[in-house]
Short mmCIF file of C-alpha atoms and ligand atoms in Angstrom, two decimals:
data_model
loop_
_atom_site.label_atom_id
_atom_site.label_comp_id
_atom_site.label_asym_id
_atom_site.label_seq_id
_atom_site.Cartn_x
_atom_site.Cartn_y
_atom_site.Cartn_z
CA MET T 1 -4.40 -47.86 27.41
CA ASN T 2 -6.37 -49.55 24.65
CA ALA T 3 -6.19 -48.93 20.94
CA LYS T 4 -9.21 -46.67 20.97
CA HIS T 5 -7.70 -44.49 23.62
CA VAL T 6 -4.41 -44.34 21.80
CA ALA T 7 -6.22 -43.14 18.69
CA ILE T 8 -8.06 -40.46 20.63
CA PHE T 9 -4.88 -39.46 22.42
CA THR T 10 -2.93 -39.26 19.12
CA THR T 11 -5.67 -37.13 17.57
CA LEU T 12 -5.60 -34.83 20.56
CA VAL T 13 -1.83 -34.49 20.48
CA LEU T 14 -1.91 -33.90 16.73
CA THR T 15 -4.65 -31.28 16.94
CA PHE T 16 -2.83 -29.63 19.80
CA SER T 17 0.52 -29.54 18.01
CA ILE T 18 -1.04 -28.34 14.73
CA SER T 19 -2.85 -25.49 16.45
CA ARG T 20 0.32 -24.65 18.36
CA ALA T 21 2.35 -24.61 15.16
CA GLN T 22 -0.32 -22.48 13.51
CA LYS T 23 -0.33 -20.13 16.45
CA SER T 24 3.41 -19.61 16.28
CA GLU T 25 3.14 -19.00 12.50
CA THR T 26 0.39 -16.47 13.04
CA ARG T 27 2.49 -14.80 15.72
CA TRP T 28 5.45 -14.69 13.35
CA ILE T 29 3.40 -13.02 10.58
CA LYS T 30 1.90 -10.53 13.03
CA HIS T 31 5.32 -9.69 14.39
CA GLN T 32 6.59 -8.90 10.88
CA ILE T 33 3.58 -6.64 10.27
CA SER T 34 4.20 -4.81 13.55
CA THR T 35 7.89 -4.34 12.78
CA LEU T 36 7.30 -3.15 9.22
CA SER T 37 4.62 -0.68 10.30
CA GLY T 38 6.45 0.46 13.44
CA PRO T 39 7.81 4.00 13.89
CA SER T 40 11.40 2.96 13.10
CA MET T 41 10.37 2.26 9.48
CA HIS T 42 8.93 5.80 9.15
CA GLY T 43 6.03 4.63 6.99
CA ARG T 44 8.40 2.96 4.48
CA GLY T 45 8.47 6.05 2.33
CA TYR T 46 10.82 8.78 1.23
CA VAL T 47 11.85 10.54 4.43
CA ASN T 48 14.20 9.37 7.20
CA LYS T 49 15.28 6.52 4.88
CA GLY T 50 12.07 4.66 5.76
CA GLY T 51 11.87 2.68 2.53
CA GLU T 52 15.57 1.87 2.70
CA LYS T 53 15.20 0.51 6.24
CA ALA T 54 12.31 -1.71 5.17
CA ALA T 55 14.35 -3.01 2.22
CA ALA T 56 17.26 -3.82 4.54
CA PHE T 57 14.87 -5.63 6.88
CA ILE T 58 13.53 -7.73 3.99
CA ARG T 59 17.05 -8.47 2.79
CA ARG T 60 18.10 -9.64 6.26
CA ASN T 61 15.15 -12.03 6.25
CA PHE T 62 15.95 -13.32 2.75
CA LYS T 63 19.53 -14.00 3.81
CA GLU T 64 18.46 -15.73 7.00
CA PHE T 65 16.04 -18.01 5.09
CA GLY T 66 18.77 -18.84 2.60
CA LEU T 67 17.05 -17.47 -0.51
CA LEU T 68 19.22 -17.11 -3.59
CA PRO T 69 19.73 -13.65 -5.06
CA PHE T 70 19.21 -13.18 -8.80
CA GLU T 71 21.93 -10.59 -9.16
CA LYS T 72 25.57 -11.62 -9.02
CA ASP T 73 26.36 -9.05 -6.36
CA SER T 74 24.17 -11.00 -3.91
CA THR T 75 22.50 -7.88 -2.56
CA TYR T 76 18.98 -9.04 -3.50
CA TYR T 77 18.47 -5.40 -4.59
CA GLN T 78 17.32 -4.16 -7.94
CA PRO T 79 18.06 -0.43 -7.85
CA TYR T 80 16.28 2.25 -9.87
CA THR T 81 15.48 5.95 -9.54
CA MET T 82 12.20 7.85 -9.55
CA PRO T 83 11.03 11.43 -8.96
CA ILE T 84 9.08 12.04 -5.75
CA ASN T 85 7.69 14.98 -3.78
CA THR T 86 8.45 14.70 -0.06
CA PHE T 87 7.60 16.43 3.24
CA PRO T 88 10.65 16.07 5.47
CA GLY T 89 10.32 19.38 7.34
CA ASP T 90 7.50 21.28 9.00
CA VAL T 91 3.85 20.68 8.17
CA LEU T 92 1.99 23.07 10.44
CA MET T 93 -1.33 24.82 10.25
CA LYS T 94 -3.31 27.13 12.47
CA ILE T 95 -6.79 28.38 11.55
CA ASN T 96 -7.95 31.46 13.44
CA LYS T 97 -6.36 30.56 16.79
CA LYS T 98 -6.74 26.80 16.56
CA ILE T 99 -3.74 24.56 15.93
CA LEU T 100 -4.70 21.60 13.75
CA GLU T 101 -2.99 18.24 13.90
CA PRO T 102 -1.37 17.02 10.67
CA GLY T 103 -2.77 13.60 9.77
CA PRO T 104 -6.07 13.34 11.63
CA ASP T 105 -7.14 17.00 11.15
CA PHE T 106 -5.62 17.79 7.77
CA ILE T 107 -3.49 16.41 4.99
CA VAL T 108 -1.46 18.32 2.45
CA TYR T 109 -2.04 17.09 -1.08
CA GLY T 110 1.07 15.03 -1.94
CA GLY T 111 1.96 17.03 -5.03
CA SER T 112 1.74 20.40 -3.28
CA SER T 113 4.35 23.13 -3.39
CA ALA T 114 5.74 24.69 -0.22
CA PHE T 115 3.95 27.58 1.49
CA ASN T 116 4.94 29.69 4.44
CA THR T 117 2.99 32.57 5.94
CA GLU T 118 6.07 33.50 8.02
CA GLU T 119 4.40 33.23 11.44
CA LYS T 120 1.66 35.65 10.31
CA ARG T 121 -1.98 34.70 10.07
CA ILE T 122 -3.20 35.68 6.62
CA LYS T 123 -6.76 36.37 5.55
CA LEU T 124 -8.74 33.48 4.11
CA HIS T 125 -11.14 34.23 1.27
CA ARG T 126 -14.11 31.94 1.61
CA ILE T 127 -15.81 30.62 -1.52
CA ASN T 128 -18.59 28.05 -1.62
CA LEU T 129 -18.00 25.81 -4.61
CA GLY T 130 -21.36 24.17 -4.00
CA ASN T 131 -22.77 27.03 -6.10
CA VAL T 132 -20.71 26.01 -9.16
CA LYS T 133 -23.18 24.48 -11.58
CA ASP T 134 -21.08 23.60 -14.63
CA SER T 135 -17.54 23.69 -16.02
CA ALA T 136 -18.01 27.24 -17.33
CA ALA T 137 -18.91 28.43 -13.83
CA TRP T 138 -15.83 26.67 -12.46
CA ALA T 139 -13.66 28.31 -15.15
CA LYS T 140 -14.99 31.69 -14.00
CA VAL T 141 -14.17 31.00 -10.36
CA LYS T 142 -10.72 29.78 -11.34
CA SER T 143 -9.95 32.85 -13.42
CA LYS T 144 -10.44 35.03 -10.33
CA PHE T 145 -7.96 33.22 -8.10
CA ASP T 146 -5.28 35.69 -7.08
CA THR T 147 -1.91 34.11 -6.36
CA THR T 148 -1.24 36.61 -3.57
CA LYS T 149 -4.33 35.49 -1.63
CA ALA T 150 -5.30 32.42 0.40
CA TYR T 151 -8.61 30.62 0.03
CA CYS T 152 -10.94 28.35 1.92
CA LEU T 153 -13.08 26.54 -0.64
CA LYS T 154 -16.18 24.83 0.68
CA ASN T 155 -17.82 21.89 -1.13
CA SER T 156 -14.93 21.28 -3.51
CA ASP T 157 -16.40 17.84 -4.29
CA THR T 158 -19.02 19.59 -6.42
CA VAL T 159 -16.38 20.82 -8.85
CA THR T 160 -14.83 17.41 -9.44
CA LYS T 161 -18.11 16.49 -11.18
CA TYR T 162 -17.24 18.90 -13.97
CA LEU T 163 -13.77 17.53 -14.59
CA LYS T 164 -13.01 14.94 -17.24
CA GLN T 165 -11.05 12.59 -14.98
CA PRO T 166 -12.09 13.50 -11.47
CA SER T 167 -9.18 12.41 -9.28
CA MET T 168 -7.17 14.29 -6.66
CA ARG T 169 -4.31 14.44 -9.19
CA THR T 170 -6.29 16.07 -11.97
CA PHE T 171 -8.16 18.35 -9.58
CA ALA T 172 -4.90 19.64 -8.06
CA LYS T 173 -3.75 20.79 -11.50
CA GLU T 174 -6.72 23.15 -11.74
CA PHE T 175 -5.22 25.55 -9.19
CA PRO T 176 -2.65 28.31 -9.62
CA ALA T 177 0.06 28.98 -7.03
CA GLY T 178 -1.26 29.93 -3.61
CA LEU T 179 -2.84 28.45 -0.53
CA PHE T 180 -6.12 26.55 -0.89
CA ILE T 181 -7.78 25.01 2.14
CA LEU T 182 -10.49 22.52 1.22
CA PRO T 183 -12.76 21.45 4.08
CA LYS T 184 -13.73 17.82 3.69
CA HIS T 185 -16.36 15.79 5.39
CA GLY T 186 -15.27 12.26 6.20
CA LYS T 187 -12.11 10.39 5.39
CA LEU T 188 -8.85 12.13 4.54
CA THR T 189 -6.68 10.12 2.16
CA TRP T 190 -3.03 10.87 1.48
CA THR T 191 -1.08 10.11 -1.71
CA ALA T 192 2.54 9.84 -2.88
CA ASN T 193 3.17 12.06 -5.89
CA MET T 194 5.86 12.04 -8.54
CA GLU T 195 4.93 15.45 -9.90
CA THR T 196 4.19 18.73 -8.24
CA VAL T 197 1.54 21.37 -8.83
CA PRO T 198 2.02 25.12 -8.29
CA ALA T 199 -0.58 25.27 -5.50
CA THR T 200 -0.47 24.24 -1.85
CA ILE T 201 -3.67 22.30 -1.31
CA ILE T 202 -4.76 21.32 2.18
CA TYR T 203 -7.68 19.01 2.82
CA ALA T 204 -9.01 19.75 6.31
CA GLU T 205 -11.50 17.77 8.36
CA ASP T 206 -14.71 19.82 8.39
CA THR T 207 -15.63 19.02 11.97
CA VAL T 208 -12.39 20.31 13.49
CA LEU T 209 -12.27 23.57 11.53
CA PRO T 210 -13.55 26.69 13.25
CA LYS T 211 -17.07 27.60 12.01
CA ARG T 212 -15.75 30.71 10.31
CA PRO T 213 -12.20 30.15 9.12
CA ARG T 214 -11.00 33.74 8.79
CA ARG T 215 -7.24 33.52 9.04
CA ALA T 216 -4.58 30.89 8.49
CA ALA T 217 -0.95 30.52 9.48
CA VAL T 218 0.84 27.68 7.74
CA ARG T 219 4.34 26.40 7.30
CA ILE T 220 4.40 23.62 4.73
CA GLU T 221 7.91 22.56 3.74
CA THR T 222 8.39 20.25 0.77
CA LYS T 223 11.35 18.75 -1.01
CA PHE T 224 11.07 17.48 -4.54
CA ILE T 225 13.63 14.78 -5.34
CA PRO T 226 14.02 14.31 -9.11
CA ALA T 227 15.99 11.03 -8.89
CA PHE T 228 15.22 9.32 -5.59
CA LYS T 229 17.28 6.14 -5.20
CA ASN T 230 14.92 3.26 -4.70
CA GLN T 231 15.12 -0.54 -4.87
CA ASN T 232 13.09 -3.72 -5.33
CA VAL T 233 14.11 -6.71 -3.22
CA LEU T 234 14.21 -10.02 -5.10
CA GLY T 235 15.10 -13.59 -4.16
CA TYR T 236 14.14 -17.16 -4.97
CA VAL T 237 14.22 -20.82 -4.02
CA PRO T 238 15.44 -22.93 -6.98
CA GLY T 239 13.11 -25.68 -8.22
CA THR T 240 14.13 -29.30 -7.71
CA GLU T 241 12.78 -30.55 -11.07
CA LYS T 242 11.86 -27.59 -13.23
CA PRO T 243 14.04 -24.70 -12.08
CA ASP T 244 13.23 -22.68 -15.23
CA SER T 245 9.54 -22.52 -14.29
CA PHE T 246 8.68 -19.89 -11.70
CA ILE T 247 5.80 -19.21 -9.38
CA VAL T 248 6.29 -15.66 -8.11
CA PHE T 249 4.83 -14.08 -4.98
CA THR T 250 4.82 -10.30 -5.03
CA ALA T 251 3.87 -7.48 -2.67
CA HIS T 252 4.80 -3.83 -2.35
CA TYR T 253 6.72 -3.00 0.79
CA ASP T 254 6.59 0.78 0.39
CA HIS T 255 3.93 3.03 1.85
CA LEU T 256 3.51 6.80 2.06
CA GLY T 257 6.10 7.64 4.68
CA ARG T 258 5.82 10.78 6.74
CA MET T 259 4.01 14.06 6.10
CA GLY T 260 6.20 16.38 8.13
CA LYS T 261 7.76 15.51 11.45
CA ASP T 262 4.54 14.60 13.24
CA ALA T 263 2.37 12.61 10.85
CA LEU T 264 3.38 8.99 10.30
CA PHE T 265 1.53 6.79 7.83
CA PRO T 266 2.26 3.27 9.16
CA GLY T 267 0.67 1.27 6.31
CA ALA T 268 0.07 -1.87 8.37
CA HIS T 269 -2.72 -3.14 6.12
CA ASP T 270 -1.27 -1.39 3.05
CA ASN T 271 1.03 -3.22 2.69
CA ALA T 272 3.06 -4.46 5.65
CA SER T 273 0.49 -7.28 5.63
CA GLY T 274 1.28 -8.46 2.09
CA THR T 275 5.02 -8.04 2.68
CA ALA T 276 4.82 -10.13 5.85
CA LEU T 277 2.90 -12.85 4.02
CA VAL T 278 5.47 -12.98 1.20
CA LEU T 279 8.22 -13.20 3.85
CA TYR T 280 6.33 -16.01 5.52
CA LEU T 281 6.04 -17.89 2.22
CA ALA T 282 9.73 -17.28 1.49
CA ARG T 283 10.61 -18.80 4.84
CA TYR T 284 8.27 -21.73 4.26
CA PHE T 285 9.41 -22.57 0.73
CA ALA T 286 13.09 -22.14 1.59
CA ALA T 287 12.51 -25.00 4.02
CA HIS T 288 10.26 -26.88 1.56
CA PRO T 289 11.69 -26.52 -1.97
CA GLN T 290 9.26 -27.25 -4.80
CA LYS T 291 9.46 -28.72 -8.32
CA TYR T 292 9.30 -25.20 -9.74
CA SER T 293 11.43 -22.30 -8.64
CA ILE T 294 9.54 -19.99 -6.27
CA GLY T 295 10.31 -16.28 -6.62
CA PHE T 296 9.73 -13.60 -4.00
CA MET T 297 9.59 -10.01 -5.21
CA LEU T 298 9.01 -7.10 -2.90
CA PHE T 299 8.47 -3.91 -4.83
CA SER T 300 8.79 -0.26 -3.89
CA GLY T 301 7.22 2.87 -5.38
CA GLU T 302 3.80 1.23 -5.64
CA GLU T 303 1.95 4.04 -3.93
CA ALA T 304 3.37 6.58 -6.38
CA GLY T 305 2.12 4.56 -9.38
CA LEU T 306 3.42 0.94 -9.43
CA VAL T 307 6.88 2.33 -10.14
CA GLY T 308 8.95 -0.57 -8.77
CA SER T 309 6.98 -3.36 -10.44
CA LYS T 310 6.85 -1.45 -13.73
CA HIS T 311 10.61 -1.09 -13.54
CA TYR T 312 10.93 -4.80 -12.85
CA ALA T 313 8.62 -5.81 -15.72
CA ALA T 314 10.72 -3.64 -18.05
CA HIS T 315 13.99 -5.04 -16.63
CA PRO T 316 13.23 -8.62 -15.56
CA VAL T 317 16.10 -10.62 -14.07
CA PHE T 318 15.01 -13.74 -16.00
CA PRO T 319 12.65 -14.02 -19.01
CA LEU T 320 9.06 -13.11 -18.06
CA SER T 321 7.91 -16.08 -20.18
CA GLN T 322 9.30 -18.39 -17.47
CA ILE T 323 6.76 -17.14 -14.94
CA ARG T 324 3.89 -19.63 -14.72
CA GLN T 325 1.99 -17.56 -12.18
CA VAL T 326 2.29 -14.27 -10.32
CA VAL T 327 0.40 -14.04 -7.02
CA ASN T 328 0.30 -10.45 -5.81
CA LEU T 329 -0.71 -9.71 -2.22
CA ASP T 330 -1.83 -6.24 -1.21
CA MET T 331 -3.93 -5.36 1.87
CA VAL T 332 -4.38 -8.82 3.29
CA GLY T 333 -4.35 -7.80 6.96
CA ASP T 334 -8.07 -8.27 7.43
CA ALA T 335 -9.82 -11.20 5.72
CA LYS T 336 -12.70 -11.45 8.18
CA ASP T 337 -15.12 -11.92 5.28
CA GLY T 338 -12.68 -13.79 3.02
CA ILE T 339 -10.63 -12.72 0.02
CA THR T 340 -11.07 -11.31 -3.46
CA VAL T 341 -9.09 -12.66 -6.41
CA VAL T 342 -8.55 -10.00 -9.07
CA ASN T 343 -8.38 -11.61 -12.55
CA GLY T 344 -10.28 -14.57 -11.10
CA ASP T 345 -12.66 -14.25 -14.06
CA THR T 346 -10.00 -14.75 -16.74
CA ARG T 347 -7.70 -17.07 -14.75
CA GLU T 348 -10.52 -19.56 -14.37
CA LYS T 349 -8.37 -22.61 -13.77
CA GLU T 350 -6.39 -20.99 -10.99
CA PHE T 351 -9.52 -19.55 -9.41
CA ALA T 352 -11.11 -23.02 -9.45
CA MET T 353 -7.98 -24.42 -7.76
CA LEU T 354 -8.24 -21.89 -4.96
CA GLU T 355 -11.95 -22.60 -4.50
CA ASP T 356 -11.34 -26.31 -4.56
CA ILE T 357 -8.66 -26.20 -1.85
CA ASN T 358 -10.75 -23.87 0.28
CA SER T 359 -13.91 -25.98 -0.03
CA GLN T 360 -11.96 -28.87 1.49
CA LYS T 361 -9.95 -27.03 4.12
CA ALA T 362 -12.00 -23.90 4.84
CA TYR T 363 -8.90 -21.70 5.22
CA VAL T 364 -10.82 -18.46 4.61
CA PRO T 365 -14.57 -17.78 4.93
CA LYS T 366 -15.18 -16.92 1.28
CA ILE T 367 -13.37 -16.46 -2.05
CA VAL T 368 -14.82 -14.11 -4.63
CA LYS T 369 -13.51 -13.09 -8.04
CA ARG T 370 -13.18 -9.74 -9.68
CA SER T 371 -12.04 -8.64 -13.13
CA GLN T 372 -8.80 -6.79 -13.86
CA THR T 373 -7.87 -3.71 -11.82
CA GLN T 374 -4.92 -1.34 -12.24
CA ASN T 375 -4.44 -0.63 -8.55
CA SER T 376 -1.60 -2.96 -7.58
CA ASP T 377 1.59 -4.58 -8.85
CA HIS T 378 -0.03 -7.59 -10.57
CA TYR T 379 -1.00 -5.11 -13.29
CA SER T 380 2.62 -4.50 -14.33
CA PHE T 381 2.85 -8.24 -15.10
CA SER T 382 -0.63 -8.69 -16.66
CA GLU T 383 0.17 -5.86 -19.04
CA LYS T 384 3.16 -7.87 -20.32
CA GLY T 385 1.08 -10.99 -20.80
CA VAL T 386 2.27 -12.75 -17.63
CA PRO T 387 -0.48 -14.75 -15.83
CA ALA T 388 -1.11 -12.76 -12.68
CA ILE T 389 -3.71 -12.66 -9.94
CA PHE T 390 -4.04 -10.18 -7.11
CA ILE T 391 -5.44 -11.22 -3.74
CA TYR T 392 -6.74 -8.81 -1.12
CA GLY T 393 -8.65 -9.34 2.09
CA ASN T 394 -12.26 -8.36 2.72
CA GLY T 395 -12.79 -7.11 6.22
CA THR T 396 -14.31 -4.27 8.07
CA LYS T 397 -11.24 -2.13 8.44
CA PRO T 398 -11.97 1.41 7.25
CA TYR T 399 -8.42 2.78 7.42
CA TYR T 400 -6.73 3.47 4.13
CA HIS T 401 -3.83 5.83 3.35
CA ASP T 402 -4.19 7.54 6.69
CA VAL T 403 -2.43 7.77 10.05
CA PHE T 404 -4.75 5.12 11.55
CA ASP T 405 -3.56 2.20 9.41
CA LYS T 406 -1.70 0.69 12.37
CA ALA T 407 -0.94 -2.92 13.27
CA ALA T 408 -2.95 -2.53 16.49
CA GLU T 409 -6.02 -1.63 14.43
CA LEU T 410 -5.73 -4.69 12.19
CA SER T 411 -7.83 -7.77 12.86
CA MET T 412 -5.28 -9.97 11.00
CA GLU T 413 -8.12 -12.45 10.78
CA HIS T 414 -7.47 -15.45 8.53
CA ILE T 415 -4.04 -14.21 7.51
CA ASP T 416 -2.71 -17.61 8.67
CA GLY T 417 -5.49 -19.32 6.68
CA LEU T 418 -4.48 -17.36 3.60
CA ALA T 419 -0.85 -18.40 4.15
CA LYS T 420 -1.91 -22.07 4.21
CA LEU T 421 -4.16 -21.60 1.18
CA LEU T 422 -1.20 -20.20 -0.77
CA GLU T 423 1.05 -23.08 0.29
CA ASP T 424 -1.50 -25.59 -1.05
CA PHE T 425 -2.19 -23.48 -4.14
CA THR T 426 1.52 -23.54 -4.98
CA GLY T 427 1.30 -27.33 -4.89
CA SER T 428 -1.77 -27.37 -7.18
CA LEU T 429 -0.07 -25.04 -9.68
CA GLN T 430 2.69 -27.64 -10.08
CA GLY T 431 0.17 -30.42 -10.63
CA LYS T 432 0.49 -31.91 -7.17
ZN1 ZN M 1 -1.73 1.89 -1.00
#
């Protein structure tokens, strides 16, 4: 074997072993996503101890990697309480004689009150809200709602135009007690709610509803928990030279949980993917300590309004001023078309670092920037003046806050590339 052949052989072996190592890393990340979004985690929400099980899973990983806990009790947990409306019991609906499936066919607005027609089918009063032309007309319709009756309101989207802040939350407050079925064309999106409204609001998929919905039988059981016990999971790898400087990777591990016994919201993309990536980085940096300390913070309560990260930012376990950079990961399970960096416009230096690394190594197809958003946990840090970016994947996956956000539906494309990009980025942040 001559020198030339040796060189070729070595390159081949190297390429082979790198791709094999990468493959096993990718497999590891995918496995975490599958576990976290599997049925045993119950959607990592507020029923069947789903969130608690996910937290315990994260803690087991932290312990296994050898991360240090911040708290003296070594639990890695930062406990707090929050109010939450839950659906642990029955969520059933029949229109005319047709049984609808909770999840794909209908969702109950997360802040709804309970409603039970006691096995009877009650009359539905049909109103077409498409005829509402202004807020005065809507006020007139509203004033006629009778709390003893049930309604099917067509074209409810029209009304949201006349509201000041047209969101599901503000819209839900417009209704008195009673049953309101709102046919919807297209995607049904569920939410986690910390406050309840008097009404029971059901968004139903237009195409599965009978043409003339005349009667409805429903049993919607809810349980409002004023002080639900929740926890963030925190750990770190101490820095070898500057242990008081922190780079912190964050992700929310919670999702929406279950809507009744039958509808599971797996949250594979949102945000088992980000949680798995933070776990991967925790495992990596535990084996490769850095100059700076590297923190790993997995928050809960995000879906209800960034509750866990807000709690953390108000009760940090070390001074927030020691954080050099927060990197928040949310919905990174599909980066087919690359990634977006929120705050990439104001964190110019960091954005340039990411671009620079990627132009050399082509880890992800494309990196784009976007200005500040309030839709994930980075915001709790930005608000306190901590440098924070939020990275999400750009793919083709249409599932969001629904029963279809499953691991099997995720492309997981370039999630390994993103992992490598973040390893290198951590190096750049420390001036390597
Ligand atoms: Zn979400």
